Phi, psi and omega in degrees: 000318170304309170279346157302326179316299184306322177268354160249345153283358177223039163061351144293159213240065181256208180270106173245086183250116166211172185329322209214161168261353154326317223257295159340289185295348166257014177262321171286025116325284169306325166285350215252287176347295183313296167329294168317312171335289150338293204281311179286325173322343194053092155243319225200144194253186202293286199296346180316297195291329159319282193328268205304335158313313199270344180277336181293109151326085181278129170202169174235358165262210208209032187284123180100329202301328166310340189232023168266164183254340188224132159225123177263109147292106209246034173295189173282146212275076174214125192298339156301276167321299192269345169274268226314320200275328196284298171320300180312313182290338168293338151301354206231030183191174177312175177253014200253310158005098163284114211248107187265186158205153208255024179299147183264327182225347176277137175312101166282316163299358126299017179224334169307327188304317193291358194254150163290328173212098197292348194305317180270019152284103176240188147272163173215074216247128188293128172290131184283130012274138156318335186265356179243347200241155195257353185264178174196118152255152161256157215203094165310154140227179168341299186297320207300166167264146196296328180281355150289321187287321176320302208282341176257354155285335200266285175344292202292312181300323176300352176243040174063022205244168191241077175260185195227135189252144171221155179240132164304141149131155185326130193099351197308296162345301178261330169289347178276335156328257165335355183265000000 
């Protein structure tokens, strides 16, 4: 709900796709909240907030997925459960697509393993609450492309966010310390 917030608060249409609609409706919940924030602060007027509550797509199938250019995994944090999902969903989108995972603690060069092609694969991980906190690291592994890494510091800058790239891979721990 939170990185749906961010991408229709910055005038995107996205794709909010999971199992169920329990699961949908708390995420469009977190975005409404976020929103709400605004709309009392006099940030943002009453259709500001409609318009933008309303461009997010709750869905449960994988309709549209062709024509996103960025898809952020936001599933449970298990190394299994996200190389199965990251495999599938690469079948399911362009070949230009940029495929992230919003992991906090999982090897993103263990989960590039599960892609046919990890060059456009990075982490991409939201600092909590997403709509208060200013960081987002991207997270190399071996594979990725410089032009993947680029293209997603350009992103993350472009939604107001402060980003830190950091690299998977021995040592992932104290640089991300450090960092």
């Amino acid at each position: 709900g939170g990185i749906a917030w961010l991408m229709a608060d910055n005038g995107m249409a996205p794709i909010m796709k999971d199992l169920n609609m329990d699961a949908l409706n708390l995420g469009l919940k977190q975005s409404s909240q976020n929103f709400s924030g605004a709309l009392k602060r006099k940030k943002m007027s009453q259709d500001d907030f409609e318009r933008k509550q309303r461009s997010i797509s709750p869905q449960l199938d994988f309709d549209g997925f062709q024509k996103v250019d960025l898809l952020i995994e936001a599933v449970v944090e298990n190394m299994d459960v996200k190389k199965k999902v990251l495999s599938d969903v690469e079948g399911r989108v362009h070949d230009k697509t940029l495929l992230t995972s919003n992991t906090s603690s999982l090897s993103v060069q263990e989960m590039a393993s599960a892609l046919k092609d990890p060059s456009r694969f990075a982490g991409l991980h939201f600092f909590n609450p997403v709509h208060l906190m200013p960081l987002v690291e991207i997270i190399s592994h071996d594979k990725v492309s410089p032009e993947t890494l680029e293209a997603l510091y350009k992103w993350v800058k472009k939604k107001k966010k402060t980003p830190i790239i950091v690299k998977d891979g021995p040592g992932f721990l104290v640089n991300r310390i450090l960092m």
